């Protein structure tokens, strides 16, 4: 599932290619995504000029020249790929945008958990939600410490809660908890100020390194040019149950926490 580094990689790659391009046609082959595609989705995009694509949380956010905003969430298996003009549509190519430079931008999503919307700029915050972006400067150790007080949930569940912090998912939360030396099951309310400092530092470091490596390609993820990322090669705990910790050689443990696979080193994490 694409998380912040994967979505950021797509935005950084596509933004300079798409900025200023006009959408000359839209083909919709499937409207049954996580939220059904609006009946006037194509009509609201055709003829519009694209502004600079950016990212907030796990959403791709592209302003249009009529004041609306094109929003994309890739769900579990969504891909947005920029390609040449003449191509055969593949199964699961649900939406295709034709651009005025004869290239096409294709939304492909086998599991259809993604979401595509054209919204008024004032509606974006409602859809994206209240969570602070994981790379936002306002997400400090003090903020995390304050948000974790009195919380009965685990540290892992708090970090993955998109209403609190937007952009993190299972891969990067497992990895940053390892770097911060915090076990995923630790009660959020029991995090110390020092823990919060290490968690926020680890969050920035892991996300920055992952973006520099083009994200993690575990199964489906590809960037906007159909290229895989390579940060999965750097994973220390994620999906490594039973394998030796890269720091201390203790076997990594795999457990299920609130329905999600969780991985930690019992020696490096407390
Ligand atoms: Zn270890």
PDB file of C-alpha atoms and ligand atoms in Angstrom:
ATOM      1  CA  UNK A   1       0.000   0.000   0.000  1.00  0.00           C
ATOM      2  CA  UNK A   2       1.517   3.332  -0.998  1.00  0.00           C
ATOM      3  CA  UNK A   3       2.477   5.487   2.000  1.00  0.00           C
ATOM      4  CA  UNK A   4       3.963   8.984   2.213  1.00  0.00           C
ATOM      5  CA  UNK A   5       7.317   8.206   0.489  1.00  0.00           C
ATOM      6  CA  UNK A   6       5.649   6.453  -2.446  1.00  0.00           C
ATOM      7  CA  UNK A   7       3.049   9.187  -2.954  1.00  0.00           C
ATOM      8  CA  UNK A   8       5.733  11.880  -2.597  1.00  0.00           C
ATOM      9  CA  UNK A   9       7.900  10.092  -5.181  1.00  0.00           C
ATOM     10  CA  UNK A  10       5.000  10.050  -7.642  1.00  0.00           C
ATOM     11  CA  UNK A  11       4.228  13.739  -7.038  1.00  0.00           C
ATOM     12  CA  UNK A  12       7.861  14.831  -7.426  1.00  0.00           C
ATOM     13  CA  UNK A  13       8.232  12.821 -10.623  1.00  0.00           C
ATOM     14  CA  UNK A  14       4.986  13.821 -12.290  1.00  0.00           C
ATOM     15  CA  UNK A  15       4.710  17.465 -11.176  1.00  0.00           C
ATOM     16  CA  UNK A  16       7.189  18.955 -13.682  1.00  0.00           C
ATOM     17  CA  UNK A  17       5.805  16.781 -16.503  1.00  0.00           C
ATOM     18  CA  UNK A  18       2.154  17.656 -15.902  1.00  0.00           C
ATOM     19  CA  UNK A  19       2.307  21.307 -14.857  1.00  0.00           C
ATOM     20  CA  UNK A  20       0.722  23.501 -17.517  1.00  0.00           C
ATOM     21  CA  UNK A  21      -0.580  20.568 -19.606  1.00  0.00           C
ATOM     22  CA  UNK A  22      -4.198  20.679 -20.732  1.00  0.00           C
ATOM     23  CA  UNK A  23      -6.467  17.626 -20.404  1.00  0.00           C
ATOM     24  CA  UNK A  24      -7.943  16.972 -23.853  1.00  0.00           C
ATOM     25  CA  UNK A  25      -9.954  13.850 -23.061  1.00  0.00           C
ATOM     26  CA  UNK A  26     -10.959  11.546 -20.223  1.00  0.00           C
ATOM     27  CA  UNK A  27     -11.918   7.887 -20.549  1.00  0.00           C
ATOM     28  CA  UNK A  28     -13.681   6.266 -17.592  1.00  0.00           C
ATOM     29  CA  UNK A  29     -13.910   2.451 -17.804  1.00  0.00           C
ATOM     30  CA  UNK A  30     -14.834   1.724 -14.187  1.00  0.00           C
ATOM     31  CA  UNK A  31     -16.625   3.960 -11.696  1.00  0.00           C
ATOM     32  CA  UNK A  32     -16.729   1.499  -8.765  1.00  0.00           C
ATOM     33  CA  UNK A  33     -13.740   2.622  -6.722  1.00  0.00           C
ATOM     34  CA  UNK A  34     -13.699   2.942  -2.890  1.00  0.00           C
ATOM     35  CA  UNK A  35     -15.950   5.955  -3.311  1.00  0.00           C
ATOM     36  CA  UNK A  36     -17.835   5.724  -6.635  1.00  0.00           C
ATOM     37  CA  UNK A  37     -16.460   8.064  -9.284  1.00  0.00           C
ATOM     38  CA  UNK A  38     -18.752  11.104  -9.638  1.00  0.00           C
ATOM     39  CA  UNK A  39     -20.971  10.974 -12.781  1.00  0.00           C
ATOM     40  CA  UNK A  40     -19.508  14.303 -13.951  1.00  0.00           C
ATOM     41  CA  UNK A  41     -15.882  13.381 -13.128  1.00  0.00           C
ATOM     42  CA  UNK A  42     -14.735  13.382 -16.774  1.00  0.00           C
ATOM     43  CA  UNK A  43     -16.687  16.524 -17.598  1.00  0.00           C
ATOM     44  CA  UNK A  44     -15.019  18.398 -14.726  1.00  0.00           C
ATOM     45  CA  UNK A  45     -11.517  17.531 -15.998  1.00  0.00           C
ATOM     46  CA  UNK A  46     -11.791  17.879 -19.776  1.00  0.00           C
ATOM     47  CA  UNK A  47     -10.381  21.164 -21.020  1.00  0.00           C
ATOM     48  CA  UNK A  48      -8.746  22.002 -17.697  1.00  0.00           C
ATOM     49  CA  UNK A  49      -5.087  22.940 -17.378  1.00  0.00           C
ATOM     50  CA  UNK A  50      -3.121  21.183 -14.624  1.00  0.00           C
ATOM     51  CA  UNK A  51      -1.249  23.107 -11.952  1.00  0.00           C
ATOM     52  CA  UNK A  52       1.632  21.685  -9.930  1.00  0.00           C
ATOM     53  CA  UNK A  53       0.923  18.274  -8.432  1.00  0.00           C
ATOM     54  CA  UNK A  54       1.705  18.051  -4.723  1.00  0.00           C
ATOM     55  CA  UNK A  55       1.021  15.705  -1.839  1.00  0.00           C
ATOM     56  CA  UNK A  56      -0.713  15.896   1.492  1.00  0.00           C
ATOM     57  CA  UNK A  57      -0.837  12.757   3.653  1.00  0.00           C
ATOM     58  CA  UNK A  58      -1.360   9.916   1.182  1.00  0.00           C
ATOM     59  CA  UNK A  59      -3.241  12.096  -1.333  1.00  0.00           C
ATOM     60  CA  UNK A  60      -1.964  13.500  -4.620  1.00  0.00           C
ATOM     61  CA  UNK A  61      -3.344  17.029  -4.908  1.00  0.00           C
ATOM     62  CA  UNK A  62      -3.329  18.889  -8.234  1.00  0.00           C
ATOM     63  CA  UNK A  63      -4.888  22.354  -8.630  1.00  0.00           C
ATOM     64  CA  UNK A  64      -6.827  23.019 -11.837  1.00  0.00           C
ATOM     65  CA  UNK A  65      -7.081  26.313 -13.735  1.00  0.00           C
ATOM     66  CA  UNK A  66     -10.782  26.733 -12.826  1.00  0.00           C
ATOM     67  CA  UNK A  67     -10.085  26.818  -9.084  1.00  0.00           C
ATOM     68  CA  UNK A  68     -11.003  23.178  -8.491  1.00  0.00           C
ATOM     69  CA  UNK A  69      -8.610  20.511  -7.265  1.00  0.00           C
ATOM     70  CA  UNK A  70      -8.000  17.018  -8.643  1.00  0.00           C
ATOM     71  CA  UNK A  71      -7.467  14.570  -5.783  1.00  0.00           C
ATOM     72  CA  UNK A  72      -6.105  11.010  -6.051  1.00  0.00           C
ATOM     73  CA  UNK A  73      -5.738   8.411  -3.297  1.00  0.00           C
ATOM     74  CA  UNK A  74      -4.058   5.215  -4.510  1.00  0.00           C
ATOM     75  CA  UNK A  75      -5.714   2.948  -1.938  1.00  0.00           C
ATOM     76  CA  UNK A  76      -4.009  -0.453  -1.768  1.00  0.00           C
ATOM     77  CA  UNK A  77      -2.913  -1.096  -5.335  1.00  0.00           C
ATOM     78  CA  UNK A  78      -3.452   2.123  -7.287  1.00  0.00           C
ATOM     79  CA  UNK A  79      -0.920   3.332  -9.850  1.00  0.00           C
ATOM     80  CA  UNK A  80      -0.814   6.581 -11.770  1.00  0.00           C
ATOM     81  CA  UNK A  81       1.392   6.195 -14.815  1.00  0.00           C
ATOM     82  CA  UNK A  82       2.414   8.706 -17.466  1.00  0.00           C
ATOM     83  CA  UNK A  83       2.989   7.113 -20.830  1.00  0.00           C
ATOM     84  CA  UNK A  84       2.999   7.611 -24.567  1.00  0.00           C
ATOM     85  CA  UNK A  85       0.020   8.241 -26.815  1.00  0.00           C
ATOM     86  CA  UNK A  86      -0.685   4.911 -28.470  1.00  0.00           C
ATOM     87  CA  UNK A  87      -1.169   2.059 -26.076  1.00  0.00           C
ATOM     88  CA  UNK A  88      -3.528  -0.812 -25.472  1.00  0.00           C
ATOM     89  CA  UNK A  89      -5.537  -0.479 -22.276  1.00  0.00           C
ATOM     90  CA  UNK A  90      -4.769  -3.177 -19.729  1.00  0.00           C
ATOM     91  CA  UNK A  91      -7.365  -4.754 -17.497  1.00  0.00           C
ATOM     92  CA  UNK A  92      -7.756  -2.538 -14.352  1.00  0.00           C
ATOM     93  CA  UNK A  93      -6.862   0.651 -16.295  1.00  0.00           C
ATOM     94  CA  UNK A  94      -9.956   2.375 -14.899  1.00  0.00           C
ATOM     95  CA  UNK A  95      -9.382   6.004 -15.880  1.00  0.00           C
ATOM     96  CA  UNK A  96      -7.264   7.520 -18.627  1.00  0.00           C
ATOM     97  CA  UNK A  97      -6.461  11.211 -19.132  1.00  0.00           C
ATOM     98  CA  UNK A  98      -5.284  12.362 -22.564  1.00  0.00           C
ATOM     99  CA  UNK A  99      -2.957  15.376 -22.436  1.00  0.00           C
ATOM    100  CA  UNK A 100      -2.289  18.085 -25.003  1.00  0.00           C
ATOM    101  CA  UNK A 101       1.280  16.791 -25.568  1.00  0.00           C
ATOM    102  CA  UNK A 102      -0.237  13.481 -26.762  1.00  0.00           C
ATOM    103  CA  UNK A 103       0.783  11.609 -23.644  1.00  0.00           C
ATOM    104  CA  UNK A 104      -1.678   9.774 -21.403  1.00  0.00           C
ATOM    105  CA  UNK A 105      -1.967   9.502 -17.644  1.00  0.00           C
ATOM    106  CA  UNK A 106      -3.494   6.181 -16.607  1.00  0.00           C
ATOM    107  CA  UNK A 107      -5.079   5.249 -13.285  1.00  0.00           C
ATOM    108  CA  UNK A 108      -4.729   1.485 -12.761  1.00  0.00           C
ATOM    109  CA  UNK A 109      -6.046  -0.227  -9.621  1.00  0.00           C
ATOM    110  CA  UNK A 110      -6.718  -4.004  -9.429  1.00  0.00           C
ATOM    111  CA  UNK A 111      -8.299  -3.901  -5.943  1.00  0.00           C
ATOM    112  CA  UNK A 112     -10.193  -0.617  -6.538  1.00  0.00           C
ATOM    113  CA  UNK A 113      -9.634   0.814  -3.030  1.00  0.00           C
ATOM    114  CA  UNK A 114      -8.430   4.080  -4.532  1.00  0.00           C
ATOM    115  CA  UNK A 115     -10.318   7.313  -4.869  1.00  0.00           C
ATOM    116  CA  UNK A 116     -10.438  10.035  -7.554  1.00  0.00           C
ATOM    117  CA  UNK A 117     -12.272  13.313  -7.056  1.00  0.00           C
ATOM    118  CA  UNK A 118     -12.566  16.772  -8.550  1.00  0.00           C
ATOM    119  CA  UNK A 119     -13.456  19.151  -5.722  1.00  0.00           C
ATOM    120  CA  UNK A 120     -13.754  22.805  -4.874  1.00  0.00           C
ATOM    121  CA  UNK A 121     -10.551  23.889  -3.102  1.00  0.00           C
ATOM    122  CA  UNK A 122     -12.595  24.492   0.051  1.00  0.00           C
ATOM    123  CA  UNK A 123     -13.676  20.810   0.140  1.00  0.00           C
ATOM    124  CA  UNK A 124     -10.182  19.315   0.080  1.00  0.00           C
ATOM    125  CA  UNK A 125      -9.548  19.555   3.837  1.00  0.00           C
ATOM    126  CA  UNK A 126     -12.781  17.691   4.581  1.00  0.00           C
ATOM    127  CA  UNK A 127     -11.823  14.763   2.339  1.00  0.00           C
ATOM    128  CA  UNK A 128      -8.152  14.644   3.320  1.00  0.00           C
ATOM    129  CA  UNK A 129      -9.002  14.815   7.037  1.00  0.00           C
ATOM    130  CA  UNK A 130      -7.548  16.600  10.064  1.00  0.00           C
ATOM    131  CA  UNK A 131      -4.288  14.620  10.433  1.00  0.00           C
ATOM    132  CA  UNK A 132      -0.995  16.552  10.466  1.00  0.00           C
ATOM    133  CA  UNK A 133       1.238  15.547   7.574  1.00  0.00           C
ATOM    134  CA  UNK A 134       4.091  13.370   8.862  1.00  0.00           C
ATOM    135  CA  UNK A 135       6.680  15.747   7.322  1.00  0.00           C
ATOM    136  CA  UNK A 136       4.976  18.939   8.491  1.00  0.00           C
ATOM    137  CA  UNK A 137       7.175  21.182  10.654  1.00  0.00           C
ATOM    138  CA  UNK A 138       4.418  21.445  13.259  1.00  0.00           C
ATOM    139  CA  UNK A 139       4.753  17.733  14.028  1.00  0.00           C
ATOM    140  CA  UNK A 140       7.265  18.076  16.857  1.00  0.00           C
ATOM    141  CA  UNK A 141       8.179  15.846  19.804  1.00  0.00           C
ATOM    142  CA  UNK A 142       6.149  18.177  22.045  1.00  0.00           C
ATOM    143  CA  UNK A 143       3.109  17.779  19.793  1.00  0.00           C
ATOM    144  CA  UNK A 144       3.390  13.973  19.810  1.00  0.00           C
ATOM    145  CA  UNK A 145       3.873  13.898  23.589  1.00  0.00           C
ATOM    146  CA  UNK A 146       0.745  16.020  24.078  1.00  0.00           C
ATOM    147  CA  UNK A 147      -1.334  13.922  21.642  1.00  0.00           C
ATOM    148  CA  UNK A 148      -0.288  10.663  23.322  1.00  0.00           C
ATOM    149  CA  UNK A 149      -1.347  11.637  26.875  1.00  0.00           C
ATOM    150  CA  UNK A 150      -4.254   9.622  28.200  1.00  0.00           C
ATOM    151  CA  UNK A 151      -4.396   7.437  25.068  1.00  0.00           C
ATOM    152  CA  UNK A 152      -5.227   3.804  25.748  1.00  0.00           C
ATOM    153  CA  UNK A 153      -4.086   2.751  22.294  1.00  0.00           C
ATOM    154  CA  UNK A 154      -0.638   1.386  21.370  1.00  0.00           C
ATOM    155  CA  UNK A 155       2.174   3.618  20.125  1.00  0.00           C
ATOM    156  CA  UNK A 156       1.863   1.868  16.762  1.00  0.00           C
ATOM    157  CA  UNK A 157      -1.880   2.443  16.438  1.00  0.00           C
ATOM    158  CA  UNK A 158      -1.449   6.124  17.352  1.00  0.00           C
ATOM    159  CA  UNK A 159       1.253   6.638  14.692  1.00  0.00           C
ATOM    160  CA  UNK A 160      -0.918   4.907  12.066  1.00  0.00           C
ATOM    161  CA  UNK A 161      -4.070   6.878  12.884  1.00  0.00           C
ATOM    162  CA  UNK A 162      -4.569   9.141   9.815  1.00  0.00           C
ATOM    163  CA  UNK A 163      -6.781  11.486  11.869  1.00  0.00           C
ATOM    164  CA  UNK A 164      -3.693  12.266  13.990  1.00  0.00           C
ATOM    165  CA  UNK A 165      -0.740  11.850  11.603  1.00  0.00           C
ATOM    166  CA  UNK A 166      -1.349  11.688   7.843  1.00  0.00           C
ATOM    167  CA  UNK A 167       0.890   9.679   5.541  1.00  0.00           C
ATOM    168  CA  UNK A 168       2.287   6.835   7.656  1.00  0.00           C
ATOM    169  CA  UNK A 169       1.235   3.225   7.123  1.00  0.00           C
ATOM    170  CA  UNK A 170       2.309  -0.204   8.285  1.00  0.00           C
ATOM    171  CA  UNK A 171       5.731  -0.367   6.617  1.00  0.00           C
ATOM    172  CA  UNK A 172       7.122   2.963   7.803  1.00  0.00           C
ATOM    173  CA  UNK A 173       5.610   2.793  11.296  1.00  0.00           C
ATOM    174  CA  UNK A 174       7.281  -0.595  11.865  1.00  0.00           C
ATOM    175  CA  UNK A 175      10.596   0.784  10.610  1.00  0.00           C
ATOM    176  CA  UNK A 176      10.508   4.047  12.567  1.00  0.00           C
ATOM    177  CA  UNK A 177       9.535   2.261  15.815  1.00  0.00           C
ATOM    178  CA  UNK A 178      12.661   0.122  15.381  1.00  0.00           C
ATOM    179  CA  UNK A 179      14.866   3.163  14.858  1.00  0.00           C
ATOM    180  CA  UNK A 180      13.361   4.878  17.880  1.00  0.00           C
ATOM    181  CA  UNK A 181      13.834   1.752  20.044  1.00  0.00           C
ATOM    182  CA  UNK A 182      10.119   1.606  20.936  1.00  0.00           C
ATOM    183  CA  UNK A 183       8.103  -1.643  20.810  1.00  0.00           C
ATOM    184  CA  UNK A 184       4.931  -1.383  18.732  1.00  0.00           C
ATOM    185  CA  UNK A 185       2.699  -2.550  21.621  1.00  0.00           C
ATOM    186  CA  UNK A 186       3.947   0.110  24.073  1.00  0.00           C
ATOM    187  CA  UNK A 187       0.988   2.107  25.401  1.00  0.00           C
ATOM    188  CA  UNK A 188       0.964   5.546  23.790  1.00  0.00           C
ATOM    189  CA  UNK A 189       0.244   7.125  27.182  1.00  0.00           C
ATOM    190  CA  UNK A 190       3.506   5.662  28.517  1.00  0.00           C
ATOM    191  CA  UNK A 191       5.761   7.284  25.925  1.00  0.00           C
ATOM    192  CA  UNK A 192       8.257   9.651  27.591  1.00  0.00           C
ATOM    193  CA  UNK A 193       9.321  13.005  26.149  1.00  0.00           C
ATOM    194  CA  UNK A 194      12.618  11.352  25.159  1.00  0.00           C
ATOM    195  CA  UNK A 195      10.701   8.584  23.348  1.00  0.00           C
ATOM    196  CA  UNK A 196       8.703  11.204  21.440  1.00  0.00           C
ATOM    197  CA  UNK A 197      11.912  13.009  20.454  1.00  0.00           C
ATOM    198  CA  UNK A 198      13.385   9.768  19.122  1.00  0.00           C
ATOM    199  CA  UNK A 199      10.121   8.827  17.363  1.00  0.00           C
ATOM    200  CA  UNK A 200       9.829  12.156  15.521  1.00  0.00           C
ATOM    201  CA  UNK A 201      13.523  12.064  14.585  1.00  0.00           C
ATOM    202  CA  UNK A 202      13.181   8.473  13.339  1.00  0.00           C
ATOM    203  CA  UNK A 203      10.019   9.382  11.409  1.00  0.00           C
ATOM    204  CA  UNK A 204      11.780  12.169   9.474  1.00  0.00           C
ATOM    205  CA  UNK A 205      14.894  10.070   8.861  1.00  0.00           C
ATOM    206  CA  UNK A 206      13.024   7.001   7.605  1.00  0.00           C
ATOM    207  CA  UNK A 207      10.706   9.032   5.367  1.00  0.00           C
ATOM    208  CA  UNK A 208      13.556  11.120   3.901  1.00  0.00           C
ATOM    209  CA  UNK A 209      15.662   8.045   3.172  1.00  0.00           C
ATOM    210  CA  UNK A 210      12.688   6.234   1.648  1.00  0.00           C
ATOM    211  CA  UNK A 211      11.882   9.209  -0.613  1.00  0.00           C
ATOM    212  CA  UNK A 212      15.540   9.334  -1.698  1.00  0.00           C
ATOM    213  CA  UNK A 213      15.247   5.643  -2.695  1.00  0.00           C
ATOM    214  CA  UNK A 214      11.998   6.153  -4.597  1.00  0.00           C
ATOM    215  CA  UNK A 215       9.849   4.422  -1.935  1.00  0.00           C
ATOM    216  CA  UNK A 216       9.392   0.720  -1.185  1.00  0.00           C
ATOM    217  CA  UNK A 217       8.165  -1.734  -3.830  1.00  0.00           C
ATOM    218  CA  UNK A 218       6.875  -4.734  -1.882  1.00  0.00           C
ATOM    219  CA  UNK A 219       4.343  -5.941  -4.422  1.00  0.00           C
ATOM    220  CA  UNK A 220       2.443  -3.468  -6.581  1.00  0.00           C
ATOM    221  CA  UNK A 221       3.955  -0.058  -6.071  1.00  0.00           C
ATOM    222  CA  UNK A 222       5.484   1.733  -9.078  1.00  0.00           C
ATOM    223  CA  UNK A 223       6.190   5.440  -9.518  1.00  0.00           C
ATOM    224  CA  UNK A 224       4.596   7.684 -12.157  1.00  0.00           C
ATOM    225  CA  UNK A 225       6.909   6.269 -14.821  1.00  0.00           C
ATOM    226  CA  UNK A 226       6.332   2.592 -13.898  1.00  0.00           C
ATOM    227  CA  UNK A 227       9.626   2.294 -12.003  1.00  0.00           C
ATOM    228  CA  UNK A 228      10.012   0.331  -8.748  1.00  0.00           C
ATOM    229  CA  UNK A 229      11.453   1.901  -5.597  1.00  0.00           C
ATOM    230  CA  UNK A 230      14.325   0.281  -3.707  1.00  0.00           C
ATOM    231  CA  UNK A 231      13.853   1.213  -0.044  1.00  0.00           C
ATOM    232  CA  UNK A 232      12.541  -2.314   0.687  1.00  0.00           C
ATOM    233  CA  UNK A 233      16.214  -3.367   0.563  1.00  0.00           C
ATOM    234  CA  UNK A 234      16.807  -1.178   3.641  1.00  0.00           C
ATOM    235  CA  UNK A 235      13.920  -2.510   5.737  1.00  0.00           C
ATOM    236  CA  UNK A 236      15.241  -3.684   9.109  1.00  0.00           C
ATOM    237  CA  UNK A 237      12.103  -5.224  10.633  1.00  0.00           C
ATOM    238  CA  UNK A 238       9.175  -5.027   8.187  1.00  0.00           C
ATOM    239  CA  UNK A 239       8.274  -8.522   6.880  1.00  0.00           C
ATOM    240  CA  UNK A 240      11.463  -9.986   8.426  1.00  0.00           C
ATOM    241  CA  UNK A 241       9.978 -12.199  11.179  1.00  0.00           C
ATOM    242  CA  UNK A 242      12.501 -14.878  12.193  1.00  0.00           C
ATOM    243  CA  UNK A 243      15.377 -13.218  10.340  1.00  0.00           C
ATOM    244  CA  UNK A 244      18.304 -11.725  12.290  1.00  0.00           C
ATOM    245  CA  UNK A 245      18.122  -8.064  13.346  1.00  0.00           C
ATOM    246  CA  UNK A 246      20.518  -6.100  11.145  1.00  0.00           C
ATOM    247  CA  UNK A 247      21.827  -4.296  14.238  1.00  0.00           C
ATOM    248  CA  UNK A 248      22.148  -7.046  16.896  1.00  0.00           C
ATOM    249  CA  UNK A 249      21.341 -10.363  15.117  1.00  0.00           C
ATOM    250  CA  UNK A 250      18.458 -11.252  17.485  1.00  0.00           C
ATOM    251  CA  UNK A 251      15.552 -12.889  15.598  1.00  0.00           C
ATOM    252  CA  UNK A 252      12.899 -10.340  14.559  1.00  0.00           C
ATOM    253  CA  UNK A 253       9.452 -11.075  16.020  1.00  0.00           C
ATOM    254  CA  UNK A 254       6.214 -10.884  14.056  1.00  0.00           C
ATOM    255  CA  UNK A 255       2.951 -10.217  15.938  1.00  0.00           C
ATOM    256  CA  UNK A 256      -0.495  -8.946  14.986  1.00  0.00           C
ATOM    257  CA  UNK A 257      -1.544  -5.629  16.552  1.00  0.00           C
ATOM    258  CA  UNK A 258      -4.999  -4.198  15.823  1.00  0.00           C
ATOM    259  CA  UNK A 259      -5.247  -6.496  12.834  1.00  0.00           C
ATOM    260  CA  UNK A 260      -1.955  -5.487  11.200  1.00  0.00           C
ATOM    261  CA  UNK A 261       1.306  -7.429  10.952  1.00  0.00           C
ATOM    262  CA  UNK A 262       3.874  -5.913  13.256  1.00  0.00           C
ATOM    263  CA  UNK A 263       7.566  -6.600  13.485  1.00  0.00           C
ATOM    264  CA  UNK A 264      10.145  -5.689  16.096  1.00  0.00           C
ATOM    265  CA  UNK A 265      13.499  -6.635  17.552  1.00  0.00           C
ATOM    266  CA  UNK A 266      13.006  -7.783  21.176  1.00  0.00           C
ATOM    267  CA  UNK A 267      16.558  -6.665  22.035  1.00  0.00           C
ATOM    268  CA  UNK A 268      16.695  -3.254  20.299  1.00  0.00           C
ATOM    269  CA  UNK A 269      13.130  -2.158  21.159  1.00  0.00           C
ATOM    270  CA  UNK A 270      11.723  -1.621  24.663  1.00  0.00           C
TER     271      UNK A 270
HETATM  272 ZN1  LIG B   1      18.159  -5.786  17.305  1.00  0.00          ZN
END
